[in-house]
PDB file of C-alpha atoms in Angstrom:
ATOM      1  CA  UNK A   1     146.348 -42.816 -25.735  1.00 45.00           C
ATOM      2  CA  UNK A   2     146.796 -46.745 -25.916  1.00 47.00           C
ATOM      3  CA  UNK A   3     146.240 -48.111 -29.427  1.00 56.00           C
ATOM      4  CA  UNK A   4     145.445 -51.469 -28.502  1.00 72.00           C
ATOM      5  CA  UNK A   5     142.073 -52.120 -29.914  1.00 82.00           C
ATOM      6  CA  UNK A   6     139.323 -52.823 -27.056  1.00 90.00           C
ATOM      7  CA  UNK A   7     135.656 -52.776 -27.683  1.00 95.00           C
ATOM      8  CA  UNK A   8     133.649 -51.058 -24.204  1.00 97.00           C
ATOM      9  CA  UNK A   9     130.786 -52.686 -23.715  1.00 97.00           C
ATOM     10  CA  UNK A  10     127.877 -51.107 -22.084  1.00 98.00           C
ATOM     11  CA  UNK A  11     124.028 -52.049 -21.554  1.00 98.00           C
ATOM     12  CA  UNK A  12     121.435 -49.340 -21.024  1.00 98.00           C
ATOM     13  CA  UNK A  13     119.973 -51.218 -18.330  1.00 98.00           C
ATOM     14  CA  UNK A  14     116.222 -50.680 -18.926  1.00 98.00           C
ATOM     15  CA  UNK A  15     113.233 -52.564 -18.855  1.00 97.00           C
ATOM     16  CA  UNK A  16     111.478 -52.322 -22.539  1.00 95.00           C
ATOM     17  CA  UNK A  17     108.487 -53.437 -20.786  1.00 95.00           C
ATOM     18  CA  UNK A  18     107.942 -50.746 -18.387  1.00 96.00           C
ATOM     19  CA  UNK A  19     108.985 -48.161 -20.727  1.00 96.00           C
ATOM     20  CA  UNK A  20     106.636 -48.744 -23.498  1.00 95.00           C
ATOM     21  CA  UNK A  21     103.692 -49.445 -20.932  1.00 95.00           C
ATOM     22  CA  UNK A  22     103.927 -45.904 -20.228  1.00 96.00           C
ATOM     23  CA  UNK A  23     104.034 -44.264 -23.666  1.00 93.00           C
ATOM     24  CA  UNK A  24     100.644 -46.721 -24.224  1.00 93.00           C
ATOM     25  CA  UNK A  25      99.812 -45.195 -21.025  1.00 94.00           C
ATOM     26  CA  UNK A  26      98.668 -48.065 -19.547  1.00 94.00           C
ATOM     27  CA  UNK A  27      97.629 -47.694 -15.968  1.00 92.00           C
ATOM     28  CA  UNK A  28     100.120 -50.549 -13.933  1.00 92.00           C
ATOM     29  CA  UNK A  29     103.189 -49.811 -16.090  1.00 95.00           C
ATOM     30  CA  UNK A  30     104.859 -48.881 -12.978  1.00 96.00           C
ATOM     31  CA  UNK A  31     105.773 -52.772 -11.799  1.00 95.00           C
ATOM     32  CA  UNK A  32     107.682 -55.928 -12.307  1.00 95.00           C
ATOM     33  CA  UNK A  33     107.793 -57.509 -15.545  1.00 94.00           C
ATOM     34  CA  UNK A  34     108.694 -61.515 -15.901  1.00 91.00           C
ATOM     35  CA  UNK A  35     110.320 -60.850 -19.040  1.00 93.00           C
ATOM     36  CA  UNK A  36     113.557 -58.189 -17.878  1.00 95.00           C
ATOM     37  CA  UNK A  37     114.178 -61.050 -15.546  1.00 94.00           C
ATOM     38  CA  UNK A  38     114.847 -63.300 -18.021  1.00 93.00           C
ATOM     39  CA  UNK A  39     116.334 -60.811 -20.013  1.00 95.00           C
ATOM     40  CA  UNK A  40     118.591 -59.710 -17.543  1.00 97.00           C
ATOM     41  CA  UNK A  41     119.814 -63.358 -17.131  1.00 96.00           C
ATOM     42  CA  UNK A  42     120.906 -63.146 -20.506  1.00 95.00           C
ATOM     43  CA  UNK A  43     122.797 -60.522 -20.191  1.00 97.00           C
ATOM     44  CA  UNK A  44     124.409 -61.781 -17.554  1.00 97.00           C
ATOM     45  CA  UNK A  45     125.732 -64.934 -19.245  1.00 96.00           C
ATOM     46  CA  UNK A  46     126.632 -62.846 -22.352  1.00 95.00           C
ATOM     47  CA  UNK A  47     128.988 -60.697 -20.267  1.00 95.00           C
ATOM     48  CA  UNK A  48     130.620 -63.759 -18.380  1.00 94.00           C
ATOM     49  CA  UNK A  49     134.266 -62.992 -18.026  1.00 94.00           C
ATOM     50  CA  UNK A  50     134.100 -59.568 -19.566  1.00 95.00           C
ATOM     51  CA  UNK A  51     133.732 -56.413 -17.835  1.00 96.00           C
ATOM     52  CA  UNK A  52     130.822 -54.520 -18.851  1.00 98.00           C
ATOM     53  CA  UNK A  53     129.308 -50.864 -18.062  1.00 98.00           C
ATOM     54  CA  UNK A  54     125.677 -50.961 -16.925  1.00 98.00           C
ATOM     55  CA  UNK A  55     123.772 -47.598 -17.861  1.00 98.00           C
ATOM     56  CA  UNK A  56     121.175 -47.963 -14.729  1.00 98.00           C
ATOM     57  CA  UNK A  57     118.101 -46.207 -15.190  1.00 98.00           C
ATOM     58  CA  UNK A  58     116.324 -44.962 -11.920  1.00 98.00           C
ATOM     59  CA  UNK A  59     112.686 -46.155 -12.500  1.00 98.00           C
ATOM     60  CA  UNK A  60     113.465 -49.683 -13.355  1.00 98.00           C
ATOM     61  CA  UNK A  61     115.732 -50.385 -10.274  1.00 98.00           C
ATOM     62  CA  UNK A  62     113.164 -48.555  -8.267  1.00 98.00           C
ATOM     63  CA  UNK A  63     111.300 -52.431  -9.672  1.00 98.00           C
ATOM     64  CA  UNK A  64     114.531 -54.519  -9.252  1.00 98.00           C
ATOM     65  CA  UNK A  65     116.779 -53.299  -6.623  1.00 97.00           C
ATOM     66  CA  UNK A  66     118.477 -56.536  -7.155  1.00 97.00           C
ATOM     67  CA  UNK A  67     119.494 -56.163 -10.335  1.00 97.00           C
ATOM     68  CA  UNK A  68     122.046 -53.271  -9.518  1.00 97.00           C
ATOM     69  CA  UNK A  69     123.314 -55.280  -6.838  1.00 96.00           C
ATOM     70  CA  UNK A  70     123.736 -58.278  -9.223  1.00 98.00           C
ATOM     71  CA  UNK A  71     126.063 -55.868 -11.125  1.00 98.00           C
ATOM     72  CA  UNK A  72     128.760 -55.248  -8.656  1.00 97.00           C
ATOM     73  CA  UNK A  73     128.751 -58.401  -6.801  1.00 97.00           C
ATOM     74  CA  UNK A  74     129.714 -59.820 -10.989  1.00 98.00           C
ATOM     75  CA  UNK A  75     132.487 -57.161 -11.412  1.00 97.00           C
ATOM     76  CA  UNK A  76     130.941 -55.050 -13.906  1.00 98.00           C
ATOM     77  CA  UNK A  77     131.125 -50.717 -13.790  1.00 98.00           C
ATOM     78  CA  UNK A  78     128.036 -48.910 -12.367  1.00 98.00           C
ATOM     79  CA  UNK A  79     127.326 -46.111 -14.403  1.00 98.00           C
ATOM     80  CA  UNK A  80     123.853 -43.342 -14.725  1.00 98.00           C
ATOM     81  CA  UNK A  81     121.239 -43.450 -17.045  1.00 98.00           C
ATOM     82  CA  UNK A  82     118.915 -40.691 -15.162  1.00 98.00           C
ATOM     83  CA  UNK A  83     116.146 -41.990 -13.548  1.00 98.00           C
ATOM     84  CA  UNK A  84     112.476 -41.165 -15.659  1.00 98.00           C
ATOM     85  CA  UNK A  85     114.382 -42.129 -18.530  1.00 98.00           C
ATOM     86  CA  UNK A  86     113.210 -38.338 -20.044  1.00 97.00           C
ATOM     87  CA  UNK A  87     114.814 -36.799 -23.077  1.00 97.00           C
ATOM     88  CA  UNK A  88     117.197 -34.379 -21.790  1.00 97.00           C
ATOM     89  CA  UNK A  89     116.016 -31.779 -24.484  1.00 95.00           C
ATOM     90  CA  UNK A  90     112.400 -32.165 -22.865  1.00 97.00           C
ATOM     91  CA  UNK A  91     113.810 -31.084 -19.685  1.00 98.00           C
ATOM     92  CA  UNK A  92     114.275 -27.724 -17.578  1.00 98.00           C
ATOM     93  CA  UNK A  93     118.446 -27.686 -16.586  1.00 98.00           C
ATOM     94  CA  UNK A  94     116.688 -27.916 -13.284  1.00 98.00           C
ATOM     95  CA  UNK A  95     114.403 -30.613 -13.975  1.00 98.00           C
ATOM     96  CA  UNK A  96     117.672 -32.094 -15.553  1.00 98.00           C
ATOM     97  CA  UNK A  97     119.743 -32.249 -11.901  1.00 98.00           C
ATOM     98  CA  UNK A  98     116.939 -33.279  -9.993  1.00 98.00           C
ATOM     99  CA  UNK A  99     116.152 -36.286 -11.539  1.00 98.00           C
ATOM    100  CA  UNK A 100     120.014 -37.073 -12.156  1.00 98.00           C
ATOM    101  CA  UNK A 101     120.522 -36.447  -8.462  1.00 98.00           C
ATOM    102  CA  UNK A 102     117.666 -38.985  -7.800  1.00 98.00           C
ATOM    103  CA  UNK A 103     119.428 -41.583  -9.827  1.00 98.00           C
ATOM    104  CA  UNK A 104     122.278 -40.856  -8.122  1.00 98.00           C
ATOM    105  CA  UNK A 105     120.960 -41.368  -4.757  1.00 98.00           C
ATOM    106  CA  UNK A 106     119.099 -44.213  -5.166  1.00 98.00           C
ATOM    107  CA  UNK A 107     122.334 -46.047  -7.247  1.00 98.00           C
ATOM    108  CA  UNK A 108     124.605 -45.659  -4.654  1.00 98.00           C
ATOM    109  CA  UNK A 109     122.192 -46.825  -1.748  1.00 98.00           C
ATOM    110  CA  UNK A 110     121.623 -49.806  -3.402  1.00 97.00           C
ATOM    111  CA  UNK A 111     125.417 -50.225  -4.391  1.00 97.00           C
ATOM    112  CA  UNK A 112     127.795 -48.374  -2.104  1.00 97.00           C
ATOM    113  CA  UNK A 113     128.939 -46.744  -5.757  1.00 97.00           C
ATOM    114  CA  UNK A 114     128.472 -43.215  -7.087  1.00 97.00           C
ATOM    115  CA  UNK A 115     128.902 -43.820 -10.764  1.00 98.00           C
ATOM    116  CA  UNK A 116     131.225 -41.374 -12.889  1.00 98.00           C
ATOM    117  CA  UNK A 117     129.625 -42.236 -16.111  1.00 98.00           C
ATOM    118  CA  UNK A 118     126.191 -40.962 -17.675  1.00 98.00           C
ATOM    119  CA  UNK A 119     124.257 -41.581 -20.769  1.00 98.00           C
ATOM    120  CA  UNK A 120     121.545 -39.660 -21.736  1.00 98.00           C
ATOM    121  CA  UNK A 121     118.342 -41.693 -22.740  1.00 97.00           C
ATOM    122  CA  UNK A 122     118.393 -41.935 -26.516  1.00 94.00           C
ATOM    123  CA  UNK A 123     121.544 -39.962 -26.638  1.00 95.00           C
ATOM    124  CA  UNK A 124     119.457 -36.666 -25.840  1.00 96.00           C
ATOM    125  CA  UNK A 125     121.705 -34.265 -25.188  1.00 96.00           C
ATOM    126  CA  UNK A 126     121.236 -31.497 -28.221  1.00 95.00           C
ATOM    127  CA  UNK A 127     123.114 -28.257 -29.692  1.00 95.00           C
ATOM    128  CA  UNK A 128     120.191 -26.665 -27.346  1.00 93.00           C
ATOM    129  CA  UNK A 129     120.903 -28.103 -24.440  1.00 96.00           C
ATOM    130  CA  UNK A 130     125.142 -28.156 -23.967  1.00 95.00           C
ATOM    131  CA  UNK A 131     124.276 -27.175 -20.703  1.00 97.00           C
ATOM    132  CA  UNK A 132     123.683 -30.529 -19.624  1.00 98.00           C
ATOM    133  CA  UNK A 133     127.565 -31.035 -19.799  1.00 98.00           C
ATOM    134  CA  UNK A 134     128.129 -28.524 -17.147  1.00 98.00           C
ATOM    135  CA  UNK A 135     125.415 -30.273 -15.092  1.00 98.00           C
ATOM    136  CA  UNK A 136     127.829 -33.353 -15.548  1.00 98.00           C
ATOM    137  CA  UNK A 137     130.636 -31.854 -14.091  1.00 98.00           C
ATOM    138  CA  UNK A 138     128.844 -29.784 -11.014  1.00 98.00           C
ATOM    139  CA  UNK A 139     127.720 -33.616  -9.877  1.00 98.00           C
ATOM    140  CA  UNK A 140     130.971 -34.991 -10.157  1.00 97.00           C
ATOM    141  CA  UNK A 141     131.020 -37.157 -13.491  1.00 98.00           C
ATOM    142  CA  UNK A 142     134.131 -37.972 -14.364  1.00 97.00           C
ATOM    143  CA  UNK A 143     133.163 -39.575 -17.915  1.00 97.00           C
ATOM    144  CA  UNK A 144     129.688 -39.373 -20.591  1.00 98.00           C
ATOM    145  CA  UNK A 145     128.580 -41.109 -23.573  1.00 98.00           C
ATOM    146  CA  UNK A 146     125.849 -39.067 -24.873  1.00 97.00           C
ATOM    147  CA  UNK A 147     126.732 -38.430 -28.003  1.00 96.00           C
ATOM    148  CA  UNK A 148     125.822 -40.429 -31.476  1.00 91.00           C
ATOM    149  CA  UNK A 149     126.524 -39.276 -34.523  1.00 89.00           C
ATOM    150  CA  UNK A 150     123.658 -40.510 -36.428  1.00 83.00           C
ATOM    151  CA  UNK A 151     122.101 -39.054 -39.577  1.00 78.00           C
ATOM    152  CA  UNK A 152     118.635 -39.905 -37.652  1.00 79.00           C
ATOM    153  CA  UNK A 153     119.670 -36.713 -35.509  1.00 83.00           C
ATOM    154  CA  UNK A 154     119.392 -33.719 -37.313  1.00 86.00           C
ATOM    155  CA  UNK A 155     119.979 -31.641 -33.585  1.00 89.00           C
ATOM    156  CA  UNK A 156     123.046 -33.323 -32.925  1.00 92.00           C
ATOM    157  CA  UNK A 157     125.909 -31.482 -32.143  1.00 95.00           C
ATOM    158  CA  UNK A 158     128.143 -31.185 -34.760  1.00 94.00           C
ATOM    159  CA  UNK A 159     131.768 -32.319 -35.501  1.00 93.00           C
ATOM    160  CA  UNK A 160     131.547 -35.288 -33.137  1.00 94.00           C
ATOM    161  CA  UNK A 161     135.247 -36.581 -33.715  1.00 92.00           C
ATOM    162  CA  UNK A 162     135.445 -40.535 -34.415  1.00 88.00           C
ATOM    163  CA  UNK A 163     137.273 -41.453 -31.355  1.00 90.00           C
ATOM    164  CA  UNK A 164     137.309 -41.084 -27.345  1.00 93.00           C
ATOM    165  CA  UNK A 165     138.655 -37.375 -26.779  1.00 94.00           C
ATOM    166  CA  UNK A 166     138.356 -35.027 -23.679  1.00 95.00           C
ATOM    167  CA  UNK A 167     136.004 -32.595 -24.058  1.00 96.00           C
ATOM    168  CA  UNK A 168     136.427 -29.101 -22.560  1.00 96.00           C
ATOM    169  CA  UNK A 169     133.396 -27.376 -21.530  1.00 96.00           C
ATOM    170  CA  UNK A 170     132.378 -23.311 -22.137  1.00 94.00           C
ATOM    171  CA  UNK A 171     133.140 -23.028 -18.514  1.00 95.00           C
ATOM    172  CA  UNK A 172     137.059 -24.584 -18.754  1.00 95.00           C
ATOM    173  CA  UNK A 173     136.116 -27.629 -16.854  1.00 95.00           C
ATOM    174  CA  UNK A 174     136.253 -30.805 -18.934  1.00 95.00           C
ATOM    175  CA  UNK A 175     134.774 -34.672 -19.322  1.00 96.00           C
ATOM    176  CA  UNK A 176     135.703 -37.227 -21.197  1.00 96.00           C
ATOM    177  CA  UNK A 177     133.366 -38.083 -24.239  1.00 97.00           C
ATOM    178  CA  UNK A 178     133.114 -41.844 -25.652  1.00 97.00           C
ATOM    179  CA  UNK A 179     130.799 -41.276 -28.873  1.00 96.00           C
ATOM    180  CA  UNK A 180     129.109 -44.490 -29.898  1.00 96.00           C
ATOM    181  CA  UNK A 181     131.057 -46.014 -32.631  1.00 95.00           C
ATOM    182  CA  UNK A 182     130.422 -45.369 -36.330  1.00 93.00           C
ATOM    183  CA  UNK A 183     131.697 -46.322 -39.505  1.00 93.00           C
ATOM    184  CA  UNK A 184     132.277 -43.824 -42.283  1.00 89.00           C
ATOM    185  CA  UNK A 185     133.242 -44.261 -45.620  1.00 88.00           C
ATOM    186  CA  UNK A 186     133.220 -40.669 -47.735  1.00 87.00           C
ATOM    187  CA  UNK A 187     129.998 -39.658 -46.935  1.00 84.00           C
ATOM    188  CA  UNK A 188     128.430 -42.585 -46.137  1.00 88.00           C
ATOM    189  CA  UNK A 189     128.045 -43.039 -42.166  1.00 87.00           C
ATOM    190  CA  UNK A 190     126.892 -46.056 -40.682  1.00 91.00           C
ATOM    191  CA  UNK A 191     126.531 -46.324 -36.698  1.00 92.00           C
ATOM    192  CA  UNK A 192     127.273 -49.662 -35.843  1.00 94.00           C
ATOM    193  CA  UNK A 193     127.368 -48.638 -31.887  1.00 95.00           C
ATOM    194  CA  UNK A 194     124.400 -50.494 -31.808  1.00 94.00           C
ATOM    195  CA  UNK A 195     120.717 -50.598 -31.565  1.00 87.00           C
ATOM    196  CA  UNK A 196     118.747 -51.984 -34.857  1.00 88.00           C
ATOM    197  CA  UNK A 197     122.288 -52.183 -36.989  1.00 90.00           C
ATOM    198  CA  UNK A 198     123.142 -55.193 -35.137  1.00 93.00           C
ATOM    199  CA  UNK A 199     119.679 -56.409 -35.948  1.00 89.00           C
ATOM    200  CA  UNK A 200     119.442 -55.622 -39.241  1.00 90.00           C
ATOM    201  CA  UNK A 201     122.897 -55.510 -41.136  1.00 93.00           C
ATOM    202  CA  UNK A 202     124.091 -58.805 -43.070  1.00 93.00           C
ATOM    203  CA  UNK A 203     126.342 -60.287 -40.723  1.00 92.00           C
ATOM    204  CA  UNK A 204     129.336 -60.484 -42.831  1.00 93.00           C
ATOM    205  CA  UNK A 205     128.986 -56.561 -43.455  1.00 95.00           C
ATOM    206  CA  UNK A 206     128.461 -55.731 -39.670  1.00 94.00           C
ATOM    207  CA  UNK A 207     131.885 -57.681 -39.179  1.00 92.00           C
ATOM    208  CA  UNK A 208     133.644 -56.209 -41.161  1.00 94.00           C
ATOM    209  CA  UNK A 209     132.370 -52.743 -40.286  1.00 95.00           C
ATOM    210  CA  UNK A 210     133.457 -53.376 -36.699  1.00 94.00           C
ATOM    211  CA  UNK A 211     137.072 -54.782 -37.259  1.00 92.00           C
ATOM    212  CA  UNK A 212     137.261 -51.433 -39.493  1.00 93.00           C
ATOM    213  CA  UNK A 213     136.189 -49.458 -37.420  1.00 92.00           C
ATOM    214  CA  UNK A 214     138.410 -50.645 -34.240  1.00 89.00           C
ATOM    215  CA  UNK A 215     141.704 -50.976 -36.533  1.00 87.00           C
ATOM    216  CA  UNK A 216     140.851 -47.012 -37.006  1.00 86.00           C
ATOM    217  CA  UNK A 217     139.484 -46.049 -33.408  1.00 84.00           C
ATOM    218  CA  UNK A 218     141.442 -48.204 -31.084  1.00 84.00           C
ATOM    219  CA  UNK A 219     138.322 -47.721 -28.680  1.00 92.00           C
ATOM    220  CA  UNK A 220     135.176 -48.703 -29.806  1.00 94.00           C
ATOM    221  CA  UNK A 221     132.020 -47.674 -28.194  1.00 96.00           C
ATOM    222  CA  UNK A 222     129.380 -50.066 -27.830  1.00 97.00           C
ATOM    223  CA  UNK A 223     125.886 -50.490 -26.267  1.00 97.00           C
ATOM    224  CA  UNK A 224     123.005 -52.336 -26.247  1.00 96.00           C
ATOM    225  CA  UNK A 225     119.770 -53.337 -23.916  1.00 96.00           C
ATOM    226  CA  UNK A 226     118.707 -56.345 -21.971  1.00 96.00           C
ATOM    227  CA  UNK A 227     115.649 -56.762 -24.405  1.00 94.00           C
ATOM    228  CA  UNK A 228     118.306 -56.918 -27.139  1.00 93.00           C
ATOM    229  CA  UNK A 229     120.547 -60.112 -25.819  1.00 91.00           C
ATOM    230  CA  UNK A 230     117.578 -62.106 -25.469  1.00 87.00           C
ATOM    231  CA  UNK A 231     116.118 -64.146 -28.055  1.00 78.00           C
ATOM    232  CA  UNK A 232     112.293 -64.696 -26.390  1.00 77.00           C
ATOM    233  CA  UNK A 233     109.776 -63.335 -28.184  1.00 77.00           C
ATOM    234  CA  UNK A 234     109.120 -59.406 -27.353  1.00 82.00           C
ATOM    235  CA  UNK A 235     106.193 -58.158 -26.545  1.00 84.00           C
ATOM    236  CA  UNK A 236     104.184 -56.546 -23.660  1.00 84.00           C
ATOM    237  CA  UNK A 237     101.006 -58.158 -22.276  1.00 79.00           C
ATOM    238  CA  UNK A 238      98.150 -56.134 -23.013  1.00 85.00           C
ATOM    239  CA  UNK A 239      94.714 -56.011 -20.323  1.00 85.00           C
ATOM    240  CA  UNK A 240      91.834 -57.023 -21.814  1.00 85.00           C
ATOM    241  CA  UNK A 241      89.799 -53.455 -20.382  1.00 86.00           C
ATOM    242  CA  UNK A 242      92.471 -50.940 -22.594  1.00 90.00           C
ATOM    243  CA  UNK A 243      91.399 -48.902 -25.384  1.00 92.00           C
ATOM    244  CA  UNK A 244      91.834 -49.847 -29.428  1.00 91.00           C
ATOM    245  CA  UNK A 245      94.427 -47.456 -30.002  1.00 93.00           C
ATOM    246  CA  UNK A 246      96.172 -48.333 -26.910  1.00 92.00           C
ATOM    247  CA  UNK A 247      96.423 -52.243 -28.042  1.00 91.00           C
ATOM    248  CA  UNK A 248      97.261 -50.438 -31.426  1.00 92.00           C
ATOM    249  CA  UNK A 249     100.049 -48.934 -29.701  1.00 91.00           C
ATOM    250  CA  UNK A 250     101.686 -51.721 -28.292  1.00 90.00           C
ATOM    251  CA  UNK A 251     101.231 -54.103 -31.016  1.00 89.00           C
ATOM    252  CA  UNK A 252     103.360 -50.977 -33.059  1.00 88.00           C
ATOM    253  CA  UNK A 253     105.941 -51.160 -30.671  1.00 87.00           C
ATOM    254  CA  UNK A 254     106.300 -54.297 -30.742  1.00 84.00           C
ATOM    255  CA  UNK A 255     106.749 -55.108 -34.558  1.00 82.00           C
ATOM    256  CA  UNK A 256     109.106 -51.952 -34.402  1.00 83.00           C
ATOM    257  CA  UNK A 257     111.866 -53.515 -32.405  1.00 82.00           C
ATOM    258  CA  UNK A 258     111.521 -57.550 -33.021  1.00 79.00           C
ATOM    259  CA  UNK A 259     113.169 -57.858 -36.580  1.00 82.00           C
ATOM    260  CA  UNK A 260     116.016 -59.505 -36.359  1.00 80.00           C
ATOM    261  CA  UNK A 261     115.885 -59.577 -32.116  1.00 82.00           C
ATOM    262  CA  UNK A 262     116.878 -63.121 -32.234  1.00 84.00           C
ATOM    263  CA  UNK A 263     120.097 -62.838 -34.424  1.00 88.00           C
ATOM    264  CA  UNK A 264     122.005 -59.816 -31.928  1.00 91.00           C
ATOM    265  CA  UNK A 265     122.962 -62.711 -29.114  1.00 92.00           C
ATOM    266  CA  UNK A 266     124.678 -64.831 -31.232  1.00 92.00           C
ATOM    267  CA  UNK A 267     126.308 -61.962 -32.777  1.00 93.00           C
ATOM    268  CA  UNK A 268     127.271 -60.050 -29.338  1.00 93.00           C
ATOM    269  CA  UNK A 269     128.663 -63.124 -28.193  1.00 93.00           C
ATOM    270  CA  UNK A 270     131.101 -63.953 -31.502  1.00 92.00           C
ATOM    271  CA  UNK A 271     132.028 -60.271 -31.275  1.00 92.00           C
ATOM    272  CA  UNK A 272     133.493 -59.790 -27.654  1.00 91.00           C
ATOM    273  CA  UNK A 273     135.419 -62.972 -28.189  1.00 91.00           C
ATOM    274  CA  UNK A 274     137.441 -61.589 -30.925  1.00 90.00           C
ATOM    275  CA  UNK A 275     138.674 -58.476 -28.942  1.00 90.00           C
ATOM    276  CA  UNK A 276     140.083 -57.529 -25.783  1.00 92.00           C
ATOM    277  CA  UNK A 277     136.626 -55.616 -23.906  1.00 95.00           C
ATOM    278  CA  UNK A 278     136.431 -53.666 -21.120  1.00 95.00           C
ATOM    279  CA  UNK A 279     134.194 -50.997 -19.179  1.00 97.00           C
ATOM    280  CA  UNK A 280     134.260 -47.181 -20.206  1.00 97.00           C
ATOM    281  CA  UNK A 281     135.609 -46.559 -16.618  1.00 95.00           C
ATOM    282  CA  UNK A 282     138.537 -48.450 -17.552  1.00 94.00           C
ATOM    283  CA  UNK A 283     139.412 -46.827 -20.822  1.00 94.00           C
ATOM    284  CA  UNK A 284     139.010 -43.676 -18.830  1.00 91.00           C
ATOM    285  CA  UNK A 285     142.850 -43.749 -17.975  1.00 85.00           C
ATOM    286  CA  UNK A 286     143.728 -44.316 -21.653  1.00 86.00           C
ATOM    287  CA  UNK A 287     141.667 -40.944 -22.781  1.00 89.00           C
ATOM    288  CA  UNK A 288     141.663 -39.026 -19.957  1.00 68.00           C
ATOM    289  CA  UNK A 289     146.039 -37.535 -19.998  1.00 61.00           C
ATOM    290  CA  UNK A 290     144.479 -34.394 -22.217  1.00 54.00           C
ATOM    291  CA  UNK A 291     146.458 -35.476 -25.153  1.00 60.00           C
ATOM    292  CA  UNK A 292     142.915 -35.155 -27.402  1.00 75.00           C
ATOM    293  CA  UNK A 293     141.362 -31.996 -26.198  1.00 90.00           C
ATOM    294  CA  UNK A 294     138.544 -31.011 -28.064  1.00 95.00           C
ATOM    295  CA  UNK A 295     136.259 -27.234 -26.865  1.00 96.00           C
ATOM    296  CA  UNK A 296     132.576 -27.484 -27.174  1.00 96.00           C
ATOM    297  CA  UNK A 297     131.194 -24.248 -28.060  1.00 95.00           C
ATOM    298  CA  UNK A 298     127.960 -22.320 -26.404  1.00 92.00           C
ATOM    299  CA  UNK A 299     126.688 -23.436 -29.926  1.00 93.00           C
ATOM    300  CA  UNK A 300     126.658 -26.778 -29.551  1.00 94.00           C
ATOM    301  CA  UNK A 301     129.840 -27.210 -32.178  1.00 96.00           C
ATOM    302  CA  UNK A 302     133.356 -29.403 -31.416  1.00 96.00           C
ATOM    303  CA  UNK A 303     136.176 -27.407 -32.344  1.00 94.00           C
TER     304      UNK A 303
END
């Protein structure tokens, strides 16, 4: 593999919006939301003159066919995301297909593109459910990105290596594996793939995590969402006819992702100028020669 150090770039295209109207359970969560347009928009500009991976979840393009189509006509990778945005531990291995099938299908008739890449919604994919590789491979997925070796996951598999390898299934077939990148220092692990780190870390340390942590794993996995590069002010509009706990709910979710919102723009934006970036689909060809074979076990264990 390569060594020169590249940071791949990837959004989990989602609308926060929609998603958390549902776990309230409010009744129209199903619809367009003024704020992942704007959102997106960011994104957009954040990414100009890189080339990015877009994670496209099903139910939210079903909302903004547009948005997919605003994705290839810039140059960036289409890649899967599922479509009910369901943990894939929650699911059947049949439940599992159909809904990646109807992500599929309703990508690539928007696009022209059947992606090769997948990510399972909050990197779902469990010691319990290794099936879900072999799923991969039946539909023709040439790459994932599933795994995240966080200490907030005490089901995930184990031995997750620190770098892009190719992982070879129970059944001899294989996929390449980008884990999200982390930082480890003796027993101290830190992912900094992402997600509230960004928010949350002193910038200085988050810096210097990152340039660490490419100098070590030439290819660094990153990802973030649209709600993420935008600094408005998050939040989902509430009717006045819902319940107490419902408002309760979303008021939760709210406070739960807005500290430190504002700073991860800024921050994105000084990061993928210091380093060469590209899509995972890309880095594919530096990963992909078999050189860094890893098994996965029925167990849910890299060996």
């Amino acid at each position: 593999m390569a060594s020169d150090p590249a940071l791949l770039l990837s959004i989990d295209c989602e609308d926060w919006s929609q998603i958390v109207a549902r776990h309230v359970g409010l009744a129209d969560w199903d619809r367009r939301y003024t704020s992942f347009e704007r959102q997106m928009r960011s994104v957009f500009e954040l990414c100009e003159g890189r080339r990015a991976t877009f994670f496209l979840l099903g139910m939210t393009l079903k909302n903004y066919p547009e948005v997919a189509q605003e994705v290839v006509r810039r140059g960036h990778e289409v890649a899967c995301h599922g479509y009910g945005h369901d943990l894939v531990h929650t699911l059947t291995p049949d439940a599992f297909r159909a809904d990646l099938e109807r992500s599929l299908e309703l990508i690539e008739s928007l696009t022209g593109v059947r992606p090769v890449g997948y990510r399972a919604p909050q990197f779902s994919v469990t010691r319990d459910t290794v099936w879900a590789f072999e799923t991969l491979a039946d539909l023709g997925f040439r790459y994932d990105s599933s795994l995240h070796d966080t200490p907030k996951d005490p089901a995930r598999i184990r031995n997750i290596p620190a770098e892009a390898f190719v992982m070879t299934l129970p059944s001899g077939r294989s996929l390449v594996e980008f884990p999200l990148a982390v930082w480890r220092r003796g027993r101290v692990t830190v992912p900094v793939g992402g997600g509230s780190y960004w928010r949350l870390l002193p910038r200085l340390a988050l810096r210097t995590m990152i340039r660490d942590k490419v100098a070590r794993s030439p290819l660094a996995a990153l990802y973030f969402h649209p709600y993420e590069c935008d600094a408005g002010r998050l939040g989902i509009e509430v009717p006045a006819d819902v319940t107490l706990a419902q408002r309760a709910k979303a008021a939760w979710w709210s406070l739960r992702y807005r500290p430190g919102q504002e700073k991860l723009p800024q921050r994105l934006g000084s990061m993928i100028r210091q380093f060469e970036v590209m899509s995972y689909e890309q880095a594919c060809d530096r990963v992909g020669d078999g050189s860094r074979a890893r098994a996965l076990s029925q167990g849910g264990v890299i060996v």
